[in-house]
Coordinates of C-alpha atoms and ligand atoms in Angstrom, one line a residue:
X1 CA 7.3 89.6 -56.2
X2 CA 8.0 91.8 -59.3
X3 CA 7.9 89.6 -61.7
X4 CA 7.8 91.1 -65.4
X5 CA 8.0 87.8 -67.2
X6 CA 5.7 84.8 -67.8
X7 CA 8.5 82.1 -67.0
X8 CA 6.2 79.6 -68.9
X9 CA 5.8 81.8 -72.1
X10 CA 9.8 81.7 -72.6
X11 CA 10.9 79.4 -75.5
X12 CA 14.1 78.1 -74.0
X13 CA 14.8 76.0 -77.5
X14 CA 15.6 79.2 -79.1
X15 CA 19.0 81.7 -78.3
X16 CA 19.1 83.6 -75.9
X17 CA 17.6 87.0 -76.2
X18 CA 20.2 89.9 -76.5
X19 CA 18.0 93.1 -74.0
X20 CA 19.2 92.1 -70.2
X21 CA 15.8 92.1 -68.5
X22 CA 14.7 89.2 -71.1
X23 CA 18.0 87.5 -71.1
X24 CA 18.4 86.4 -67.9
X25 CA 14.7 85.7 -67.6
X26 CA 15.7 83.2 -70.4
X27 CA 18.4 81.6 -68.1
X28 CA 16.2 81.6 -65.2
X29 CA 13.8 79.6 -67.4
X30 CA 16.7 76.7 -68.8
X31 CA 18.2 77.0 -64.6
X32 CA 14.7 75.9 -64.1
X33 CA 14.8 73.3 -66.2
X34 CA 17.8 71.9 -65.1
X35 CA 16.9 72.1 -61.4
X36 CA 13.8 70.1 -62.0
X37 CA 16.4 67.5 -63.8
X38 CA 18.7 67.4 -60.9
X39 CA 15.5 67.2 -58.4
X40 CA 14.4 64.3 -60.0
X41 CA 17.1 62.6 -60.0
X42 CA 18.0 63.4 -56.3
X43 CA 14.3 62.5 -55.5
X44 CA 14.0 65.4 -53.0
X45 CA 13.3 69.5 -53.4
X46 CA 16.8 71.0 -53.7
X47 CA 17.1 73.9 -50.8
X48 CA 19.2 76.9 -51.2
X49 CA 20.6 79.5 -48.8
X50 CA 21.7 82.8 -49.2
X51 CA 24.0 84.3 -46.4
X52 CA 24.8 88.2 -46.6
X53 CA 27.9 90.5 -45.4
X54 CA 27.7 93.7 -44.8
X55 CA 25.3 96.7 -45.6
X56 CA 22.1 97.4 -46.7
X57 CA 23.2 97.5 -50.3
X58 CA 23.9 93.5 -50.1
X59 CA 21.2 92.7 -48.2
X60 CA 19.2 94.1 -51.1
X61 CA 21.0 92.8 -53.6
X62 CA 20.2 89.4 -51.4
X63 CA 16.8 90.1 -51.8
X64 CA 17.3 90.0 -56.1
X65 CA 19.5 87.0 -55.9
X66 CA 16.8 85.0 -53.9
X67 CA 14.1 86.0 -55.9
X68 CA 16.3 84.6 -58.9
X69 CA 17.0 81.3 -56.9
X70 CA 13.1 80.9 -56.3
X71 CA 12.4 81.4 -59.8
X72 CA 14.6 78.5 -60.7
X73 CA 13.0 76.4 -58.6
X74 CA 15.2 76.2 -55.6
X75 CA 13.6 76.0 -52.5
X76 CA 14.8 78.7 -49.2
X77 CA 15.8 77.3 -45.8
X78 CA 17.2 78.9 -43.1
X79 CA 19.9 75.8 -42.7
X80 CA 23.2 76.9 -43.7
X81 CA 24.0 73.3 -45.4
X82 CA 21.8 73.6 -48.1
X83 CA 22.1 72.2 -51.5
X84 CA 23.0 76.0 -52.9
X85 CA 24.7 77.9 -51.0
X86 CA 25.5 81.8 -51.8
X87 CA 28.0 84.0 -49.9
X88 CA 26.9 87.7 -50.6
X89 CA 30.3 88.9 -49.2
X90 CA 31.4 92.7 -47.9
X91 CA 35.2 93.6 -47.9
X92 CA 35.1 96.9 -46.1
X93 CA 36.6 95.6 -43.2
X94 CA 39.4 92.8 -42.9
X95 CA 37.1 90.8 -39.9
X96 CA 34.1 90.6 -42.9
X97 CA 36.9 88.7 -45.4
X98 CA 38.1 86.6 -42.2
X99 CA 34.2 85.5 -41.5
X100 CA 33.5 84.1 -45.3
X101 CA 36.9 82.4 -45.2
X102 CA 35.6 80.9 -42.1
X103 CA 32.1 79.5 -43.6
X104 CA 34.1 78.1 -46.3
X105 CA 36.2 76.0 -44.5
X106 CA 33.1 74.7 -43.0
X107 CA 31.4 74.1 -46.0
X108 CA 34.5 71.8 -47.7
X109 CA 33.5 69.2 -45.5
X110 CA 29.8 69.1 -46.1
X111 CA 30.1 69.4 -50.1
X112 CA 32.1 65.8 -49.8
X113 CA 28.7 64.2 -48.4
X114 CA 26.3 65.7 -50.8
X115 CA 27.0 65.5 -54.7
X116 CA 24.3 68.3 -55.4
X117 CA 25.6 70.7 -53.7
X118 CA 27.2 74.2 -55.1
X119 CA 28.6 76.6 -53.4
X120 CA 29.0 80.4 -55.0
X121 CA 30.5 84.0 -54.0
X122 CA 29.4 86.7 -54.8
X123 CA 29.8 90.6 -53.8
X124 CA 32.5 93.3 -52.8
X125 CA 35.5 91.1 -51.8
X126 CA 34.8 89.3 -54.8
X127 CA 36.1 92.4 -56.6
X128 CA 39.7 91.9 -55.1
X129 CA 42.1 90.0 -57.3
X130 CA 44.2 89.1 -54.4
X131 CA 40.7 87.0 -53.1
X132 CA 39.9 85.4 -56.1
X133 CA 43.7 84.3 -56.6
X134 CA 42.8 82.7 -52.9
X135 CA 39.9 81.1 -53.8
X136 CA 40.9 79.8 -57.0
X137 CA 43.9 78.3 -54.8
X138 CA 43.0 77.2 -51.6
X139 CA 39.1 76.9 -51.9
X140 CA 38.9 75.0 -55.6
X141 CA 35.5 73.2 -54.2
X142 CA 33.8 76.8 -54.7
X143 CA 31.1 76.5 -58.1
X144 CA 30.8 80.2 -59.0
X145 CA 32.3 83.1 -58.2
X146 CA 30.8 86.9 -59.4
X147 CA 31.2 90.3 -58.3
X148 CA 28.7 93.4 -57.7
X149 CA 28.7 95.0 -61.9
X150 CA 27.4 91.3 -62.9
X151 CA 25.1 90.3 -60.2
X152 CA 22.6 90.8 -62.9
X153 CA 24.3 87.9 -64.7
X154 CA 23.5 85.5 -62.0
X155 CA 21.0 83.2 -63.7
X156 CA 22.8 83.5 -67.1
X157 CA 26.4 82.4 -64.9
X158 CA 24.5 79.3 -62.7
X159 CA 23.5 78.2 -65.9
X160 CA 26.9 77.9 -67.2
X161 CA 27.5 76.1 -63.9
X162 CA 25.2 73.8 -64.0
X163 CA 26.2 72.9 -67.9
X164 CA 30.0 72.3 -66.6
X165 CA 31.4 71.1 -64.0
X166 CA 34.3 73.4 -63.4
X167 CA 34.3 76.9 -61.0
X168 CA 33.2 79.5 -63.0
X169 CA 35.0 83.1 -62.5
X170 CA 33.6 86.4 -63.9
X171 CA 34.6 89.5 -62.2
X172 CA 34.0 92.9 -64.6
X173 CA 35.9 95.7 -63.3
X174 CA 32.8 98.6 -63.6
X175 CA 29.8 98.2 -65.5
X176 CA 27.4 101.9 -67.0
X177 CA 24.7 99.5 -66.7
X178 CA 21.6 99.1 -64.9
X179 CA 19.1 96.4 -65.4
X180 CA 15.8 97.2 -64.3
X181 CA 13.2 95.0 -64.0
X182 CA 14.9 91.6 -62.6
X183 CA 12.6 89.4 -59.7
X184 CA 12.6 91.1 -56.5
X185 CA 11.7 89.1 -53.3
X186 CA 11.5 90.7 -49.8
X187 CA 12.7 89.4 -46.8
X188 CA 9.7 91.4 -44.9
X189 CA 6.5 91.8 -47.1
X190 CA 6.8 95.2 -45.9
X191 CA 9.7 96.9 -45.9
X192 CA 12.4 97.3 -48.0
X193 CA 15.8 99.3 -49.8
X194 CA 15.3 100.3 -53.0
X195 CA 18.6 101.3 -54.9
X196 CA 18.3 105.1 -55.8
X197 CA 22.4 104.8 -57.0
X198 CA 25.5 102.7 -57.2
X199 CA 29.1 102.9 -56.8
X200 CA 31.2 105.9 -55.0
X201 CA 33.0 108.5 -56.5
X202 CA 34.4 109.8 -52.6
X203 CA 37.5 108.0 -52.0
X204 CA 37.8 108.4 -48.8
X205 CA 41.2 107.8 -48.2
X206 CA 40.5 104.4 -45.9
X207 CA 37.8 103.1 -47.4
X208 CA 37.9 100.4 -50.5
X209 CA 33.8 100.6 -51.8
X210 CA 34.8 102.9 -54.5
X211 CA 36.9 100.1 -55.4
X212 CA 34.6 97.2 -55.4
X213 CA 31.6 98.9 -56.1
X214 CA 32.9 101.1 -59.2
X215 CA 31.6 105.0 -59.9
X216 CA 28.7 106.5 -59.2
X217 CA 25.5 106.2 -61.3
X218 CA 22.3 106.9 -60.4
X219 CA 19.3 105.5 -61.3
X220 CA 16.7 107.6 -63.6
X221 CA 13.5 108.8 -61.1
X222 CA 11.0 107.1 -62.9
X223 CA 12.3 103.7 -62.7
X224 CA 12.5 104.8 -58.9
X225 CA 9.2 105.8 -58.7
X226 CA 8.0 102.9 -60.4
X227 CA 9.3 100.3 -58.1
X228 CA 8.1 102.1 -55.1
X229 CA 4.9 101.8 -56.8
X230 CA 4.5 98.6 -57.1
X231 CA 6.4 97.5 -53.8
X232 CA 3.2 99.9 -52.4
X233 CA 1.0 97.8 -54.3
X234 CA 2.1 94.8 -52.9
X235 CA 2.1 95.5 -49.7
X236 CA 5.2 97.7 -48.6
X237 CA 4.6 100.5 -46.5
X238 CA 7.9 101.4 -45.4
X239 CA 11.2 102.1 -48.3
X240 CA 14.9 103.1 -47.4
X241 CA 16.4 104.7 -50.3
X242 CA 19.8 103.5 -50.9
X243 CA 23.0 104.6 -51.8
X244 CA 27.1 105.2 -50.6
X245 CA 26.1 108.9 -50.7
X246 CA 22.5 109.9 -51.3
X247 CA 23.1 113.5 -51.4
X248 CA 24.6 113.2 -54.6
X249 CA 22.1 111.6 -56.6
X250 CA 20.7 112.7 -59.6
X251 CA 24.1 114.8 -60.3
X252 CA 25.4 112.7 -63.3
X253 CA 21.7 111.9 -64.8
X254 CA 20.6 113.4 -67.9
X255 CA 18.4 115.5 -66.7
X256 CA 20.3 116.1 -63.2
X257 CA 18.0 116.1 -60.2
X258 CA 18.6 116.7 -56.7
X259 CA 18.0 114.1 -53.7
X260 CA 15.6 116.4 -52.6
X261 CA 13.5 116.7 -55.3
X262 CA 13.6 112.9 -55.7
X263 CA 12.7 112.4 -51.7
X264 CA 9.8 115.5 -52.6
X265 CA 8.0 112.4 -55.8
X266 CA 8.9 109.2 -53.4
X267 CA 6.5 111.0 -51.2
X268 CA 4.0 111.6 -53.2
X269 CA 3.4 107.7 -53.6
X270 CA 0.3 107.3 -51.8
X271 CA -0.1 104.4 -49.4
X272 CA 3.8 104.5 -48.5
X273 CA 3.9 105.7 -45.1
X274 CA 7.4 105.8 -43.9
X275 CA 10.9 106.8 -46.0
X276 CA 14.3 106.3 -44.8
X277 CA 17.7 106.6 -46.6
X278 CA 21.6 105.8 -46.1
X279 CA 23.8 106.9 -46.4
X280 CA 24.2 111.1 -45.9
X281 CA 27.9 112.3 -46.8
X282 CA 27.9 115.5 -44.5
X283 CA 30.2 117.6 -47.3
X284 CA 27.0 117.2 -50.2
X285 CA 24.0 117.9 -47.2
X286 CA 21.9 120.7 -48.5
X287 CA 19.4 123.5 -46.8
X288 CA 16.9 122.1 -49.5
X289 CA 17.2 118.0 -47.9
X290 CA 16.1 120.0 -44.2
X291 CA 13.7 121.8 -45.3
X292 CA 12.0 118.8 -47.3
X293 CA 12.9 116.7 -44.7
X294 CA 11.5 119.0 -41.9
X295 CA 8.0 119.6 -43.6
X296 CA 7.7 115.7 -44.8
X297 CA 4.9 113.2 -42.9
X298 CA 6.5 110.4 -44.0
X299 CA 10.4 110.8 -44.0
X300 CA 11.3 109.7 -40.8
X301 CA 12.9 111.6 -38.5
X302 CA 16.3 110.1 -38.2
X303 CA 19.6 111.1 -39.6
X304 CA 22.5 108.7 -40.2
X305 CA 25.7 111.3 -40.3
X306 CA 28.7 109.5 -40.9
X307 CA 31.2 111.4 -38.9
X308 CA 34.3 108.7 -39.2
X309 CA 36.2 111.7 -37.0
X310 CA 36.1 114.5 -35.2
X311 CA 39.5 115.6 -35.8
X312 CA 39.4 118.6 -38.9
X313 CA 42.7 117.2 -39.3
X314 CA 42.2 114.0 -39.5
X315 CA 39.1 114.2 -41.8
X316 CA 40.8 116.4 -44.3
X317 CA 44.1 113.2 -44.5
X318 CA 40.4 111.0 -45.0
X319 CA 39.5 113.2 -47.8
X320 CA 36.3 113.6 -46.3
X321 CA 36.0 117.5 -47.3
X322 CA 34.6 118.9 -44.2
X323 CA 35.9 119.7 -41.2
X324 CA 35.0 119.1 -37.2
X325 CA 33.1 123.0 -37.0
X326 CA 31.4 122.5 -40.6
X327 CA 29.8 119.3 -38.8
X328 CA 29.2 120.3 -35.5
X329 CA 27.2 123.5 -37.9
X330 CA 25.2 121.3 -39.9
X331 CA 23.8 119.0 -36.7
X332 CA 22.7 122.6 -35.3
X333 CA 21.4 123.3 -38.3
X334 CA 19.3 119.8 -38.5
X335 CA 18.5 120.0 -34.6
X336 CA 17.4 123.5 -35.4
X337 CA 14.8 122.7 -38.1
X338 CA 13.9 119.2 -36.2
X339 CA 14.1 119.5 -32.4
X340 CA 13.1 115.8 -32.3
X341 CA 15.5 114.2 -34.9
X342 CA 17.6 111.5 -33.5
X343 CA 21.1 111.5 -34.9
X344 CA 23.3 108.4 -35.6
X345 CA 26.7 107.8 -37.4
X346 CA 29.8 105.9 -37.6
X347 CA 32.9 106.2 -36.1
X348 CA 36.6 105.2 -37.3
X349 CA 39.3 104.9 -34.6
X350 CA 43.0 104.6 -35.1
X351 CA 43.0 106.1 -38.7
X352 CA 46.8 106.0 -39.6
X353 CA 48.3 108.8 -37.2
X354 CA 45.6 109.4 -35.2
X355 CA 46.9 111.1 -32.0
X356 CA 45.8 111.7 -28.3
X357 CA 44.6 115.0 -29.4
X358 CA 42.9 113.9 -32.5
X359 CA 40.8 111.1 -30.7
X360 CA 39.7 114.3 -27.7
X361 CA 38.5 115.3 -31.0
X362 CA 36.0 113.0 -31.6
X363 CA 34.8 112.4 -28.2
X364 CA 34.3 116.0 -28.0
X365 CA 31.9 115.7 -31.3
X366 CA 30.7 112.8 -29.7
X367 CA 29.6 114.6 -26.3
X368 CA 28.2 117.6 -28.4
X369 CA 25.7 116.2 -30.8
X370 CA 24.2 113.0 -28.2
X371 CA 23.9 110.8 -31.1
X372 CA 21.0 107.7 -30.4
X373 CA 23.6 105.7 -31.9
X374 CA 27.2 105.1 -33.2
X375 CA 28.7 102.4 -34.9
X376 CA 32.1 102.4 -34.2
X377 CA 35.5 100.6 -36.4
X378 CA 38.7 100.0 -35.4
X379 CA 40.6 101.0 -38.5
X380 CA 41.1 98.5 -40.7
X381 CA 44.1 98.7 -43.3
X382 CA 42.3 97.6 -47.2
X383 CA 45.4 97.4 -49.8
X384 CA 45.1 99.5 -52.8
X385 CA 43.6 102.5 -50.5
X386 CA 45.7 105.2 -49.8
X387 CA 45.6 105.2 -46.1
X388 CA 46.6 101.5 -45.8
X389 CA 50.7 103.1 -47.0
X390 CA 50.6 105.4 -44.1
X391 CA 52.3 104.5 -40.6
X392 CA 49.5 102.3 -38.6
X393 CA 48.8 103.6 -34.6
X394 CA 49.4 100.7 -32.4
X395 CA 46.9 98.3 -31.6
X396 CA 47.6 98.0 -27.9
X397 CA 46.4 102.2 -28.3
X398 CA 43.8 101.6 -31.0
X399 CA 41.8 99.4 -28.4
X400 CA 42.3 101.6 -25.2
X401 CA 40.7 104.5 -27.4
X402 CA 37.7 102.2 -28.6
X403 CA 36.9 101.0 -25.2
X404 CA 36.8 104.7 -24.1
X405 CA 34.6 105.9 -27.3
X406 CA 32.0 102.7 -27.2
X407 CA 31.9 103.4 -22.7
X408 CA 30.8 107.2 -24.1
X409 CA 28.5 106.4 -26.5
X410 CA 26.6 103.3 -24.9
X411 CA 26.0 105.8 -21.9
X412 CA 24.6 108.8 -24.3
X413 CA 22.9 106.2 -26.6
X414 CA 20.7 105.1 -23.3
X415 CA 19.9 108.6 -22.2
X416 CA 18.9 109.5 -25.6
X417 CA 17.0 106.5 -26.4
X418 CA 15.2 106.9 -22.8
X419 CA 13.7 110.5 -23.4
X420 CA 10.8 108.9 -24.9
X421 CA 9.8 106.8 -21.9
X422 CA 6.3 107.3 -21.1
X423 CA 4.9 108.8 -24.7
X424 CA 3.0 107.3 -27.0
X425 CA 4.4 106.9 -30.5
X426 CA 3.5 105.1 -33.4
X427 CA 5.5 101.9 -34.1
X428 CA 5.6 99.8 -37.1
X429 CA 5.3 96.7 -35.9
X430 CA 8.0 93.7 -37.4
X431 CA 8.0 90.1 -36.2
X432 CA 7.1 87.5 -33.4
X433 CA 9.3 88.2 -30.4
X434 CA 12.4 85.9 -30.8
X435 CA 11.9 85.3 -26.6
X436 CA 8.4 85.1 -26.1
X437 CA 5.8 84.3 -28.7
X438 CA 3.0 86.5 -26.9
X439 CA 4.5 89.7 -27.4
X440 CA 5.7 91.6 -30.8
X441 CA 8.8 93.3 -31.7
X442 CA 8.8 96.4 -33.9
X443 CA 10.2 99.7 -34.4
X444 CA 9.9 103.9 -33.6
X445 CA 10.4 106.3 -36.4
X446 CA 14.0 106.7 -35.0
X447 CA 14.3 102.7 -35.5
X448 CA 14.4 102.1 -31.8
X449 CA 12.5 98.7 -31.3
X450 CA 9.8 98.3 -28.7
X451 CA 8.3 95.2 -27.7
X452 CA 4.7 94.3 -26.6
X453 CA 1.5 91.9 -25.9
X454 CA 0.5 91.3 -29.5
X455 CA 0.2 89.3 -32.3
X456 CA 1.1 87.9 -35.5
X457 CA -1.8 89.7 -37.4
X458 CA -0.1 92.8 -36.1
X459 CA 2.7 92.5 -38.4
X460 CA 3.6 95.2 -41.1
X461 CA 0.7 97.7 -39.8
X462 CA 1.3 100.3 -37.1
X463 CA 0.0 100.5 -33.6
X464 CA 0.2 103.6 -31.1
X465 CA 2.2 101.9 -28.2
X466 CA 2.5 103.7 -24.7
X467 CA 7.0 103.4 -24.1
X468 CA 5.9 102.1 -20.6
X469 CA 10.0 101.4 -19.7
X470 CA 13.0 102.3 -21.2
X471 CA 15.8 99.8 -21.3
X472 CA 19.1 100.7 -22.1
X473 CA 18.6 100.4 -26.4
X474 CA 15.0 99.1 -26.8
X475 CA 11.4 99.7 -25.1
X476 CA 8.8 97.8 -23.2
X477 CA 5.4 99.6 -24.4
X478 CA 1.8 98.5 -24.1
X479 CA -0.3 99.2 -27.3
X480 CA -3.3 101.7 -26.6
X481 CA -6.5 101.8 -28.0
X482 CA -7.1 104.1 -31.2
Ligands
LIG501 N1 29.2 105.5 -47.8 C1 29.0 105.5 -46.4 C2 29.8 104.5 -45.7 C3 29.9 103.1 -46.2 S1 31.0 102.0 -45.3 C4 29.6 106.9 -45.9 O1 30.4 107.5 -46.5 O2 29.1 107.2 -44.9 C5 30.3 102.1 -43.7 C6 31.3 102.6 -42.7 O3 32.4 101.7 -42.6 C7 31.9 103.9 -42.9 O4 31.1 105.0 -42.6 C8 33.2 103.9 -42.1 O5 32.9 104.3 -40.8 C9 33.5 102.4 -42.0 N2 34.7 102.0 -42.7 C10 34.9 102.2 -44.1 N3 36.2 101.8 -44.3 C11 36.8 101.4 -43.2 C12 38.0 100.9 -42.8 N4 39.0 100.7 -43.7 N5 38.3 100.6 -41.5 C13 37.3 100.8 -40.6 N6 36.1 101.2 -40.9 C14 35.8 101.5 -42.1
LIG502 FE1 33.6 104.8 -48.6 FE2 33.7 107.4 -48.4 FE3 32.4 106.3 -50.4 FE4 31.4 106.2 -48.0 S1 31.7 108.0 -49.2 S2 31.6 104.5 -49.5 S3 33.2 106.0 -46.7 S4 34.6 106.2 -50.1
LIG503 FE1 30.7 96.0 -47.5 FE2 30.4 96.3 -50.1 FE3 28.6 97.4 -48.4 S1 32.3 96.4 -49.0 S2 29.8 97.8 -46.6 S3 29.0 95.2 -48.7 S4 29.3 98.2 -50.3

């Protein structure tokens, strides 16, 4: 863990500091004390749980937010019932909204039985009026409630929880600020994301992140370069820099930098031997990203190219400021430089007016760049976006066109993934098989998991693995002698 702060050297009987960093270490510190209170009196450890929604940029907020809960003395289990219980929520889609409404529901019961336990929300859909009008209504058992420009505030707002006994509600509507410095846990010891910006300035015209997530600010290169550092010191050898549109960053700083040069002093860290990022807007990709990318030993070779659609049409309405031939260019141009690259991206179908010919569109894209992978959407309509005014496409037509894009890409996916059947490659290896305890589970520079005969000390270092048989989206391999 990161920790900054001697918990025990914080004098809680005096205010609370006014910098952020020492602030909310302050709160941690009285949360503490209160925890051990509550413990006492329950006679038992109070457990916590923190469940997460949605993408990378939750699940490292997650990370923060269960660091924090350590620090105060809670203890993790992998229960859902648990004596804290924290929804990290995403709102990008309406089935993500429908899911935490669905734990909730749940949860009412279980609250009844146990007079310790809190329940809090946090993240994107947390950023909605409309949700926390809901929630105030129909889910008044909820303790806290906080959006994505205070999640720095947790400790400070659980304290004024655990001091009343009413929901608390703070949602800020944007935030300049960054607080550096706050615990960090890791769910693996390591790997990890490290923020390199926030927010979204795009507005694509279906998406709601700008919304919920405010505008785009990135975080100064030496407080980058410190944390990968120290995660390097403790033990990380594998970083995915983070951000709605990486190939942005550094344009608003004070001293504006490009996401190349940034990627050109992340890999100067020695001991950090792989780096990924996500996300790539196509429009902002530079020659300078390649050729940094192309000459780099430790960025891996894998590009996540959001494509939403293949239609020039269609991605023009999206705002997305490229069109079908200026994307089908810039994979040539990344195949060009790095014949090995494996490609993947996301796919939108049934954007408002999508037709016949616009869909042929992107399963035309689809059949020309092979991606390894695709996630693919059905459109979902978020209010206050522009595209959610616009005429919908049925849904009996929406879902004939997905089942035909996820038939094409699930047979190009196994094809592509299956070209490295019978090399050796290095892969990093991650966890215990979940199905049988005598073999490991890790992953390929590409991110293609490969399981084999090993062990737990194997975990977190690399092995050379022979890819003895392809199977559909993962490999069986046997490790080789170095
Ligand atoms: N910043 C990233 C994407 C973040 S959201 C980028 O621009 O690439 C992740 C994905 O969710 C998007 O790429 C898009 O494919 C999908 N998505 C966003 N809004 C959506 C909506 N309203 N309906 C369906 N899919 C959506
Ligand atoms: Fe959404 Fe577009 Fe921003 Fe990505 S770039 S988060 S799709 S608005
Ligand atoms: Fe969802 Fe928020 Fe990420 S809406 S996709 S969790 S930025």
């Amino acid at each position: 863990m990161l920790n900054q702060i001697n918990l025990t050297e914080i004098d809680t009987s005096q205010a609370p500091p006014e910098e952020e960093t020492k602030r909310q270490y302050y709160f941690i510190a009285k949360c503490r004390e209160s925890v051990a209170k509550l413990q006492k009196e329950a006679g038992r450890p109070l457990t916590f749980h923190v469940q997460t929604f949605g993408c990378q940029m939750n699940a490292r907020d997650s990370e923060k937010l269960v660091a924090i809960l350590e620090e105060i003395g809670y203890q993790q289990t992998e229960e859902e019932i648990a004596d804290f219980v924290l929804y990290n929520t995403c709102t990008v889609r309406e089935n993500a909204n429908q899911k935490v409404y669905g734990h909730l529901g749940y949860l009412k019961g279980e609250k009844k039985k146990n007079p310790y336990m809190m329940i809090g929300l946090c993240g994107c859909m947390m950023q909605e009026t409309k949700v926390v009008e809901k929630i105030r209504e129909s889910y008044s058992f909820v303790d806290l409630v906080f959006g994505t420009h205070n999640i720095f505030k947790f400790a400070e707002l659980l304290y004024s929880r655990l001091q009343s006994s009413s929901m608390i509600i703070d949602i800020w509507d944007g935030t300049e600020q960054i607080v550096e410095n706050l615990p960090s846990e890791r769910k693996f010891p390591f790997k990890t994301g490290v923020n390199i910006m926030y927010g979204c300035n795009n507005f694509c015209s279906y998406c709601i992140v700008p919304y919920v997530r405010g505008r785009e600010r990135s975080r100064e290169p030496k407080a980058i370069l410190r944390e990968v550092e120290q995660l390097v010191k403790d033990g990380v050898v594998e970083v995915m820099l983070l951000g709605q549109n990486v190939n942005s960053y550094g344009k608003t700083l004070p001293t504006p930098m490009t996401f190349a040069q940034l990627l050109r002093e992340v890999e100067q860290v020695e001991g950090l031997k792989r780096i990924r990022f996500m996300t790539s807007h196509p429009k902002d990709l530079s020659d300078e990203l390649i050729e940094v990318m192309a000459s780099s030993k430790k960025i891996c070779k894998h590009f996540h190219l959001p494509l939403q659609s293949g239609s020039s049409r269609l991605l023009q309405d999206m705002n997305r400021h490229d069109t079908k031939e200026q994307y089908l260019a810039l994979v040539e141009k990344l195949r060009t430089a790095m014949p090995d690259l494996s490609i993947t991206t996301d796919i939108i179908v049934g954007y408002p007016g999508e037709t016949e010919e616009d869909f042929e569109e992107t399963m035309d894209v689809v059949r020309k760049v092979e991606y390894d992978s695709a996630f693919t959407f059905v459109y979902s309509q978020r209010s206050g976006t522009p595209a959610a005014k616009m005429e919908q496409v049925p849904e009996e037509v929406v879902k004939e066109r997905f089942n035909r894009l996820l038939t094409e890409v699930n047979e190009i996916s196994k094809r592509r993934t299956g070209r490295l059947e019978g090399t050796v490659q290095e892969v990093l290896v991650e966890s215990i098989n979940a199905q049988d305890a005598s073999f490991v589970t890790g992953r390929l520079e590409n991110s293609t998991q490969v399981h084999f005969k090993g062990t737990e000390e194997e975990i977190g270092t690399f092995r050379k693995v022979y890819l003895k048989e392809a199977k559909g989206f993962y490999y069986l391999g046997e490790e080789v002698a170095e």
